[in-house]
């Protein structure tokens, strides 16, 4: 019975301090830290369209490479912003 | 460089409270589109001297000499602007000045979101944040907020397409057979009117945390909105813009595919992507309030979104106080648990399960649960503390502090 009480106290101490740390850390996170960077997807009407799903693939490396090779996105055919240099705003006429 | 009141000829400033150009001397108010500075036309072609040309080149003062010298149109005093700054206040007469030549010739924005949060509102928001903070050091509780600067930051509004194919390792639905399974996902993301920070000095992480900005409130750019505020021109390259769009596209794809597989901790084993920014990107300026102070010798900068009032900061906390409180609260929880479990054990004993071998089993179960609970709670607590620390590190960024405080007041 003594052993049970010893373990009970150890359990209580460890859990108590762990829980106390968690409770106070949550309070600290809520009250001392402002501003997050989550929710990009919902902020500016960005939408993800999944065009292909492949389930239960074999965990072999060559099959993964094969999937990626098969689904490599094509280079865009429409005009895109140039690379290099600095983007400029409009110049007043 | 200042836009003058047509009634009394004093400098106008943009007042976010009334959302108009306001003259502090005669009280007149004008819409930004109504006022047109005479000086603007002449000063667009003004030749600007570098600080080296004015004060002489000296390698010793290389850092000090980095900047350009303009003349205040109100008092004739010299105004020094660094790298990409495009509006400031004269240190001699305090009048607002916009560098029209720089705005017109180099990087003229297409749009602007004018400040709609006043300096006082920003200070009230920060005061409320400070009042609600826990374990805050005493010195900060009585902090006098004085160094408040309104700065327009450059943003590029892009339309981009991001395509990606990835193989993910997810937890198996039937863990008896195998622990993990591999799935493939291909998808595309359309970033429409997506703002990307165009200021190299302010970290992407800080600027992203300031979002969202309501782009429907954007107005065609007019220099007069800058009067009374500081502003910076964009100093990033196309490559920076491309990398930022790619990073945001990848983040959204990762979040989306992980949600689609039903395992938010899925691991990306391999991926290939293609990001393209369309040619129709726009250049805009967004309002931000910066509040700087020093604590314990470390610089701190609190940011407030000048349109929505969103506060971005991590406040320091007294670590000693936190740990003492954790131990005291821990002891209280421990006592509650021991008394509660002791009662349960006594009930079990009355029911006749008090054999010695079963005592060992009970002790083992208690030890197992104790170890499990305390480990999970401690890991969660440490993860939360590390998040708060990260936010505090961003607030303590010396680069952001210098970016704000080098402006002449």
Coordinates of C-alpha atoms in Angstrom, one line a residue:
Chain A
X1 CA 0.0 0.0 0.0
X2 CA 2.9 2.3 0.8
X3 CA 4.2 1.9 -2.8
X4 CA 0.9 2.9 -4.2
X5 CA 1.0 6.1 -2.1
X6 CA 4.5 6.8 -3.2
X7 CA 3.5 6.4 -6.8
X8 CA 0.4 8.4 -6.2
X9 CA 2.5 11.4 -4.9
X10 CA 4.9 11.1 -7.8
X11 CA 2.1 10.9 -10.3
X12 CA 0.4 13.9 -8.7
X13 CA 3.5 16.0 -8.7
X14 CA 4.5 15.2 -12.3
X15 CA 1.0 15.7 -13.7
X16 CA 0.4 18.7 -11.5
X17 CA 3.5 20.5 -12.6
X18 CA 2.9 19.5 -16.3
X19 CA -0.7 20.7 -16.2
X20 CA 0.3 23.9 -14.4
X21 CA 2.9 24.6 -17.0
X22 CA 0.4 24.0 -19.8
X23 CA -2.3 26.1 -18.2
X24 CA 0.1 29.1 -17.6
X25 CA 1.7 28.7 -21.0
X26 CA -1.7 28.8 -22.7
X27 CA -2.5 32.0 -20.7
X28 CA 0.9 33.4 -21.7
X29 CA 0.2 32.6 -25.4
X30 CA -3.2 34.2 -25.3
X31 CA -2.3 37.3 -23.4
X32 CA 1.3 38.1 -24.3
X33 CA 1.5 37.1 -28.0
X34 CA -0.6 38.9 -30.6
X35 CA -0.8 38.4 -34.3
X36 CA -0.5 35.1 -36.2
X37 CA 0.2 34.2 -39.8
X38 CA -2.4 31.5 -40.2
X39 CA -5.3 31.5 -42.5
X40 CA -3.6 32.8 -45.7
X41 CA -5.8 30.6 -47.7
X42 CA -9.0 32.1 -46.4
X43 CA -7.9 35.8 -46.3
X44 CA -7.7 36.7 -49.9
X45 CA -10.0 34.2 -51.6
X46 CA -7.3 31.9 -52.6
X47 CA -8.5 28.4 -53.6
X48 CA -6.8 25.1 -53.9
X49 CA -8.1 22.8 -56.5
X50 CA -6.8 19.2 -56.2
X51 CA -6.6 17.8 -59.7
X52 CA -5.2 14.3 -58.9
X53 CA -5.3 11.9 -56.0
X54 CA -3.4 8.8 -55.8
X55 CA -4.0 6.6 -52.7
X56 CA -2.1 3.7 -51.2
X57 CA 1.0 4.1 -53.2
X58 CA 3.8 1.6 -52.6
X59 CA 6.5 3.0 -50.2
X60 CA 9.2 2.5 -52.8
X61 CA 11.2 5.5 -53.8
X62 CA 11.1 4.8 -57.6
X63 CA 7.3 4.9 -57.5
X64 CA 7.3 8.3 -55.8
X65 CA 9.7 9.6 -58.3
X66 CA 7.5 8.2 -61.0
X67 CA 4.4 10.0 -59.6
X68 CA 6.3 13.3 -59.4
X69 CA 7.7 12.8 -62.9
X70 CA 4.2 12.1 -64.3
X71 CA 2.7 15.1 -62.6
X72 CA 5.4 17.7 -63.1
X73 CA 3.6 21.0 -63.8
X74 CA 4.1 22.5 -67.2
X75 CA 5.7 25.9 -67.7
X76 CA 3.0 28.5 -68.2
X77 CA 2.2 29.6 -71.7
X78 CA 0.8 33.0 -70.8
X79 CA 2.9 36.2 -70.2
X80 CA 4.4 36.2 -66.8
X81 CA 6.4 38.8 -64.8
X82 CA 10.1 38.9 -65.9
X83 CA 12.8 37.6 -63.6
X84 CA 15.8 39.6 -62.4
X85 CA 16.0 43.4 -61.8
X86 CA 13.5 45.2 -59.7
X87 CA 9.7 45.5 -60.2
X88 CA 8.8 49.1 -60.9
X89 CA 5.6 51.0 -60.4
X90 CA 4.1 53.2 -63.1
X91 CA 6.1 56.3 -64.1
X92 CA 4.1 59.5 -64.2
X93 CA 3.9 61.0 -67.7
Chain B
X1 CA 7.6 69.1 -50.7
X2 CA 4.7 69.9 -48.3
X3 CA 1.2 70.4 -49.6
X4 CA 0.0 73.8 -48.3
X5 CA -3.5 74.8 -47.2
X6 CA -5.2 77.0 -49.8
X7 CA -6.7 79.2 -47.0
X8 CA -3.7 80.0 -44.7
X9 CA -0.7 78.5 -46.5
X10 CA 0.3 76.2 -43.7
X11 CA 1.3 72.6 -44.2
X12 CA -1.6 70.0 -44.4
X13 CA -1.5 66.6 -42.9
X14 CA -3.7 63.6 -43.5
X15 CA -6.0 63.0 -40.5
X16 CA -7.2 59.4 -40.2
X17 CA -10.0 60.4 -37.8
X18 CA -11.8 62.5 -40.4
X19 CA -10.1 60.8 -43.4
X20 CA -9.3 64.1 -45.0
X21 CA -6.4 66.5 -45.3
X22 CA -6.4 68.8 -42.3
X23 CA -4.8 72.1 -41.5
X24 CA -3.9 72.4 -37.8
X25 CA -3.7 76.2 -38.0
X26 CA -7.1 77.2 -39.6
X27 CA -9.0 74.0 -39.2
X28 CA -9.8 73.6 -42.9
X29 CA -10.3 70.1 -44.2
X30 CA -10.0 68.9 -47.8
X31 CA -10.3 65.6 -49.7
X32 CA -6.9 64.3 -50.8
X33 CA -8.0 64.5 -54.4
X34 CA -9.0 68.2 -54.0
X35 CA -5.5 69.5 -53.1
X36 CA -2.7 69.9 -55.5
X37 CA 0.6 71.3 -54.4
X38 CA 2.2 74.0 -56.6
X39 CA 5.6 73.0 -55.3
X40 CA 5.0 69.4 -56.5
X41 CA 5.5 70.3 -60.2
X42 CA 8.7 72.2 -59.6
X43 CA 10.2 69.7 -57.2
X44 CA 9.7 66.6 -59.2
X45 CA 12.8 67.4 -61.2
X46 CA 14.8 68.6 -58.2
X47 CA 18.4 67.4 -58.1
X48 CA 19.2 65.6 -54.9
X49 CA 22.5 65.6 -53.2
X50 CA 24.0 62.6 -51.4
X51 CA 25.2 63.2 -47.9
X52 CA 28.7 62.6 -49.1
X53 CA 28.3 65.5 -51.5
X54 CA 27.1 67.8 -48.7
X55 CA 29.3 66.8 -45.9
X56 CA 32.3 65.4 -47.8
X57 CA 33.3 61.7 -48.2
X58 CA 34.9 60.1 -45.3
X59 CA 35.1 56.4 -44.9
X60 CA 34.8 56.7 -41.2
X61 CA 31.3 58.0 -41.6
X62 CA 30.3 55.7 -44.4
X63 CA 27.3 54.4 -42.5
X64 CA 26.3 57.8 -41.3
X65 CA 26.6 59.3 -44.8
X66 CA 24.3 56.7 -46.3
X67 CA 21.3 58.8 -47.4
X68 CA 20.2 61.7 -49.5
X69 CA 19.7 65.4 -48.5
X70 CA 16.5 67.2 -49.5
X71 CA 15.3 70.7 -48.5
X72 CA 12.2 71.4 -46.5
X73 CA 9.8 73.6 -48.5
X74 CA 8.6 75.2 -45.3
X75 CA 11.7 76.3 -43.5
X76 CA 14.6 75.4 -45.9
X77 CA 16.1 73.0 -43.4
X78 CA 18.0 69.9 -44.6
X79 CA 16.1 66.7 -44.6
X80 CA 18.0 63.4 -44.7
X81 CA 16.3 60.4 -46.3
X82 CA 17.8 56.9 -46.1
X83 CA 17.7 54.2 -48.8
X84 CA 14.1 53.7 -49.8
X85 CA 12.3 56.3 -47.6
X86 CA 9.9 58.6 -49.6
X87 CA 8.2 60.7 -47.0
X88 CA 9.2 62.1 -43.6
X89 CA 9.0 65.0 -41.2
X90 CA 11.3 68.0 -41.1
X91 CA 13.4 67.9 -37.8
X92 CA 13.5 71.7 -37.7
X93 CA 9.9 72.7 -38.3
X94 CA 8.1 69.4 -37.9
X95 CA 6.2 69.8 -41.2
X96 CA 5.4 66.8 -43.3
X97 CA 7.5 66.3 -46.5
X98 CA 7.0 63.9 -49.4
X99 CA 9.8 63.4 -51.8
X100 CA 7.8 64.0 -55.0
X101 CA 10.8 63.5 -57.2
X102 CA 11.4 60.0 -55.8
X103 CA 7.8 59.1 -55.8
X104 CA 7.2 60.3 -59.4
X105 CA 10.3 59.2 -61.1
X106 CA 11.3 56.0 -59.4
X107 CA 8.4 54.0 -57.9
X108 CA 5.0 55.6 -58.2
X109 CA 2.5 53.3 -56.5
X110 CA -0.9 52.5 -58.1
X111 CA -2.9 52.3 -54.9
X112 CA -2.9 53.3 -51.3
X113 CA -4.8 52.2 -48.2
X114 CA -4.9 55.4 -46.1
X115 CA -4.6 55.2 -42.4
X116 CA -8.0 54.8 -40.7
X117 CA -6.6 54.1 -37.2
X118 CA -5.5 57.2 -35.5
X119 CA -2.3 57.5 -33.4
X120 CA -4.4 57.6 -30.3
X121 CA -6.4 54.5 -31.3
X122 CA -3.2 52.6 -31.9
X123 CA -1.9 53.7 -28.5
X124 CA -5.1 52.7 -26.8
X125 CA -4.9 49.2 -28.5
X126 CA -1.4 48.8 -27.3
X127 CA -2.2 50.0 -23.8
X128 CA -5.1 47.4 -23.7
X129 CA -2.7 44.6 -24.8
X130 CA -0.2 45.7 -22.1
X131 CA -2.9 45.8 -19.4
X132 CA -4.1 42.3 -20.3
X133 CA -0.6 40.7 -20.4
X134 CA 0.4 38.2 -17.7
X135 CA 3.7 37.9 -15.9
X136 CA 4.7 41.3 -17.4
X137 CA 7.7 42.9 -15.7
X138 CA 6.8 45.9 -13.5
X139 CA 8.7 48.4 -15.7
X140 CA 6.6 47.6 -18.7
X141 CA 3.3 47.8 -16.9
X142 CA 3.9 51.6 -16.5
X143 CA 5.4 52.0 -19.9
X144 CA 4.9 55.4 -21.4
X145 CA 4.1 55.0 -25.1
X146 CA 5.9 57.9 -26.8
X147 CA 7.7 56.7 -29.9
X148 CA 4.8 56.1 -32.3
X149 CA 5.5 56.4 -36.0
X150 CA 3.0 55.9 -38.8
X151 CA 4.8 54.3 -41.8
X152 CA 3.3 53.4 -45.2
X153 CA 4.9 50.1 -46.3
X154 CA 5.2 49.0 -49.9
X155 CA 3.3 46.0 -51.0
X156 CA 3.0 44.3 -54.4
X157 CA -0.4 42.9 -55.2
X158 CA 0.1 40.0 -57.5
X159 CA -2.0 37.5 -59.4
X160 CA -0.2 34.2 -59.4
X161 CA -0.7 30.5 -60.2
X162 CA 1.0 27.8 -58.2
X163 CA 0.9 24.2 -59.3
X164 CA 2.4 21.4 -57.3
X165 CA 2.6 17.7 -57.1
X166 CA 3.7 16.0 -53.9
X167 CA 4.0 12.6 -52.3
X168 CA 3.0 12.5 -48.7
X169 CA 3.6 10.0 -45.9
X170 CA 0.4 9.8 -43.9
X171 CA -0.7 7.7 -40.9
X172 CA -2.2 4.4 -42.1
X173 CA -6.0 4.0 -41.7
X174 CA -5.4 0.4 -40.6
X175 CA -2.4 0.6 -38.4
X176 CA -2.3 -3.2 -37.8
X177 CA -1.1 -3.8 -41.3
X178 CA 1.4 -0.9 -41.7
X179 CA 2.2 2.3 -39.7
X180 CA 2.3 4.7 -42.7
X181 CA 1.0 4.8 -46.2
X182 CA 2.0 7.0 -49.1
X183 CA -0.4 9.2 -51.1
X184 CA 0.1 11.5 -54.1
X185 CA -1.6 14.8 -54.6
X186 CA -1.5 17.3 -57.4
X187 CA -3.2 20.6 -57.3
X188 CA -3.2 24.2 -58.4
X189 CA -3.7 27.5 -56.4
X190 CA -4.8 30.7 -57.8
X191 CA -3.5 33.7 -55.8
X192 CA -5.8 36.5 -56.7
X193 CA -4.9 40.1 -55.7
X194 CA -2.5 38.6 -53.2
X195 CA -0.4 41.2 -51.3
X196 CA 3.3 40.6 -50.9
X197 CA 5.5 42.8 -48.7
X198 CA 7.9 44.9 -50.9
X199 CA 10.2 46.0 -48.0
X200 CA 13.3 44.1 -47.5
X201 CA 14.1 45.4 -44.0
X202 CA 10.9 44.3 -42.4
X203 CA 10.9 40.5 -42.1
X204 CA 8.2 38.6 -44.1
X205 CA 7.1 36.9 -40.9
X206 CA 6.3 40.3 -39.3
X207 CA 4.5 41.7 -42.3
X208 CA 2.5 38.5 -42.8
X209 CA 1.3 38.7 -39.2
X210 CA -0.1 42.2 -39.8
X211 CA -2.5 40.8 -42.4
X212 CA -5.2 40.8 -43.5
X213 CA -5.6 44.2 -45.2
X214 CA -9.0 45.0 -46.7
X215 CA -8.1 45.6 -50.4
X216 CA -11.6 46.9 -51.2
X217 CA -10.6 50.1 -49.3
X218 CA -7.7 50.8 -51.7
X219 CA -7.7 54.2 -53.3
X220 CA -5.8 55.4 -56.4
X221 CA -2.5 56.6 -55.1
X222 CA -2.2 60.3 -54.2
X223 CA 1.0 61.6 -52.5
X224 CA -1.1 63.8 -50.2
X225 CA -2.1 60.7 -48.1
X226 CA 1.5 60.4 -47.1
X227 CA 1.6 63.8 -45.5
X228 CA 2.2 63.5 -41.8
X229 CA 3.5 59.9 -42.1
X230 CA 6.7 58.2 -43.1
X231 CA 6.8 55.9 -46.1
X232 CA 9.2 53.6 -47.9
X233 CA 9.5 52.6 -51.5
X234 CA 9.8 49.0 -52.6
X235 CA 13.4 47.7 -52.5
X236 CA 12.9 44.1 -53.6
X237 CA 13.7 42.5 -56.9
X238 CA 11.5 40.4 -59.2
X239 CA 13.2 37.3 -57.7
X240 CA 12.3 38.3 -54.2
X241 CA 8.7 38.8 -55.4
X242 CA 8.7 35.4 -57.1
X243 CA 10.2 33.6 -54.1
X244 CA 7.6 35.2 -51.8
X245 CA 4.7 34.2 -54.0
X246 CA 6.2 30.7 -54.3
X247 CA 6.6 30.4 -50.5
X248 CA 3.0 31.5 -49.9
X249 CA 1.7 29.2 -52.6
X250 CA 3.6 26.2 -51.1
X251 CA 2.3 27.0 -47.6
X252 CA -1.3 27.0 -48.9
X253 CA -0.8 23.8 -50.9
X254 CA 0.8 22.0 -47.9
X255 CA -2.1 23.1 -45.6
X256 CA -4.7 22.1 -48.2
X257 CA -3.2 18.7 -49.1
X258 CA -2.6 17.7 -45.5
X259 CA -6.3 18.6 -44.7
X260 CA -7.3 16.6 -47.8
X261 CA -5.4 13.5 -46.6
X262 CA -6.9 13.8 -43.1
X263 CA -3.5 13.9 -41.4
X264 CA -2.4 17.3 -40.5
X265 CA 1.0 16.0 -39.5
X266 CA 1.6 14.3 -42.8
X267 CA 5.2 14.5 -44.1
X268 CA 6.0 15.7 -47.6
X269 CA 8.4 13.0 -49.0
X270 CA 8.9 14.7 -52.4
X271 CA 7.4 17.5 -54.4
X272 CA 7.7 19.5 -57.6
X273 CA 6.2 22.9 -58.3
X274 CA 5.8 25.7 -60.7
X275 CA 4.9 29.2 -59.8
X276 CA 4.1 32.0 -62.3
X277 CA 3.3 35.6 -61.5
X278 CA 1.1 37.2 -64.1
X279 CA 2.2 40.5 -65.6
X280 CA -0.6 42.5 -64.2
X281 CA 0.9 43.0 -60.7
X282 CA 0.2 46.3 -58.9
X283 CA 2.1 48.4 -56.5
X284 CA 0.4 49.7 -53.3
X285 CA 1.2 51.2 -50.0
X286 CA -0.4 49.9 -46.7
X287 CA -0.5 51.7 -43.4
X288 CA 1.3 50.5 -40.2
X289 CA 1.9 52.0 -36.8
X290 CA 5.2 51.2 -35.3
X291 CA 5.8 51.7 -31.5
X292 CA 9.4 51.3 -30.3
X293 CA 10.8 51.1 -26.8
X294 CA 13.8 49.6 -25.0
X295 CA 13.6 47.2 -22.1
X296 CA 16.6 45.6 -20.4
X297 CA 18.8 47.1 -23.1
X298 CA 16.9 45.2 -25.9
X299 CA 15.0 47.0 -28.6
X300 CA 11.2 46.2 -29.0
X301 CA 8.9 47.1 -31.8
X302 CA 5.1 46.7 -31.6
X303 CA 3.2 46.8 -34.9
X304 CA -0.4 47.9 -35.4
X305 CA -2.2 47.5 -38.7
X306 CA -3.2 51.1 -39.6
X307 CA -6.4 49.9 -41.3
X308 CA -7.8 47.3 -39.0
X309 CA -6.0 48.0 -35.7
X310 CA -4.6 44.5 -35.4
X311 CA -1.7 44.4 -32.9
X312 CA 1.3 42.3 -33.6
X313 CA 3.7 41.8 -30.8
X314 CA 5.2 39.4 -28.2
X315 CA 5.5 40.9 -24.8
X316 CA 8.4 39.9 -22.4
X317 CA 7.4 37.9 -19.4
X318 CA 9.0 37.4 -16.0
X319 CA 10.4 33.9 -16.2
X320 CA 11.0 33.6 -12.4
X321 CA 7.4 34.5 -11.8
X322 CA 6.2 32.0 -14.4
X323 CA 8.1 29.1 -12.9
X324 CA 7.2 29.9 -9.3
X325 CA 3.5 30.1 -10.3
X326 CA 3.8 26.8 -12.2
X327 CA 5.2 25.1 -9.1
X328 CA 2.6 26.5 -6.7
X329 CA -0.3 25.7 -9.1
X330 CA 1.4 22.2 -9.7
X331 CA 1.4 21.5 -5.9
X332 CA -2.3 22.5 -5.7
X333 CA -3.2 20.2 -8.6
X334 CA -1.0 17.5 -7.1
X335 CA -2.9 17.7 -3.7
X336 CA -6.3 17.6 -5.5
X337 CA -5.2 14.6 -7.5
X338 CA -3.7 12.7 -4.5
X339 CA -6.8 13.3 -2.4
X340 CA -9.2 12.4 -5.2
X341 CA -7.3 9.2 -6.3
X342 CA -6.8 8.2 -2.6
X343 CA -10.6 8.2 -2.2
X344 CA -11.0 6.0 -5.3
X345 CA -8.3 3.6 -4.1
X346 CA -10.0 3.3 -0.7
X347 CA -13.3 2.4 -2.4
X348 CA -11.5 -0.3 -4.5
X349 CA -9.9 -1.7 -1.3
X350 CA -13.3 -1.9 0.5
X351 CA -14.5 -3.9 -2.5
X352 CA -11.8 -6.5 -1.7
X353 CA -9.1 -6.0 -4.3
X354 CA -6.4 -5.2 -1.8
X355 CA -4.1 -8.1 -2.5
X356 CA -0.3 -7.4 -2.6
X357 CA 0.1 -8.5 -6.3
X358 CA -2.7 -6.2 -7.4
X359 CA -1.1 -3.3 -5.4
X360 CA 1.9 -3.6 -7.7
X361 CA -0.4 -3.5 -10.7
X362 CA -2.2 -0.5 -9.4
X363 CA 1.2 1.3 -8.7
X364 CA 2.4 0.5 -12.2
X365 CA -0.8 1.8 -13.7
X366 CA -0.5 5.0 -11.7
X367 CA 3.1 5.4 -12.7
X368 CA 2.3 4.9 -16.3
X369 CA -0.5 7.4 -16.3
X370 CA 1.6 9.9 -14.4
X371 CA 4.5 9.6 -16.8
X372 CA 2.1 9.9 -19.8
X373 CA 0.1 12.8 -18.6
X374 CA 3.1 14.8 -17.4
X375 CA 5.0 14.2 -20.6
X376 CA 2.1 15.3 -22.8
X377 CA 1.3 18.3 -20.7
X378 CA 5.0 19.4 -20.5
X379 CA 5.5 18.9 -24.3
X380 CA 2.4 21.0 -25.0
X381 CA 3.5 23.7 -22.6
X382 CA 7.0 23.9 -24.1
X383 CA 5.5 24.1 -27.6
X384 CA 3.3 27.0 -26.5
X385 CA 6.3 28.7 -24.7
X386 CA 8.4 28.4 -27.9
X387 CA 5.6 30.0 -29.9
X388 CA 5.5 33.0 -27.5
X389 CA 9.3 33.2 -27.6
X390 CA 9.3 33.3 -31.4
X391 CA 6.8 36.1 -31.4
X392 CA 8.9 37.9 -28.7
X393 CA 12.0 37.4 -30.9
X394 CA 10.2 39.1 -33.8
X395 CA 9.3 42.0 -31.5
X396 CA 12.9 42.3 -30.4
X397 CA 14.3 42.4 -33.9
X398 CA 17.1 45.0 -34.0
X399 CA 16.6 45.4 -37.8
X400 CA 13.0 46.5 -37.4
X401 CA 13.9 48.8 -34.5
X402 CA 16.6 50.5 -36.6
X403 CA 14.2 50.7 -39.6
X404 CA 11.8 52.7 -37.4
X405 CA 14.1 54.7 -35.2
X406 CA 16.5 56.0 -37.8
X407 CA 13.7 58.3 -39.1
X408 CA 14.1 61.8 -37.9
X409 CA 11.4 63.0 -35.6

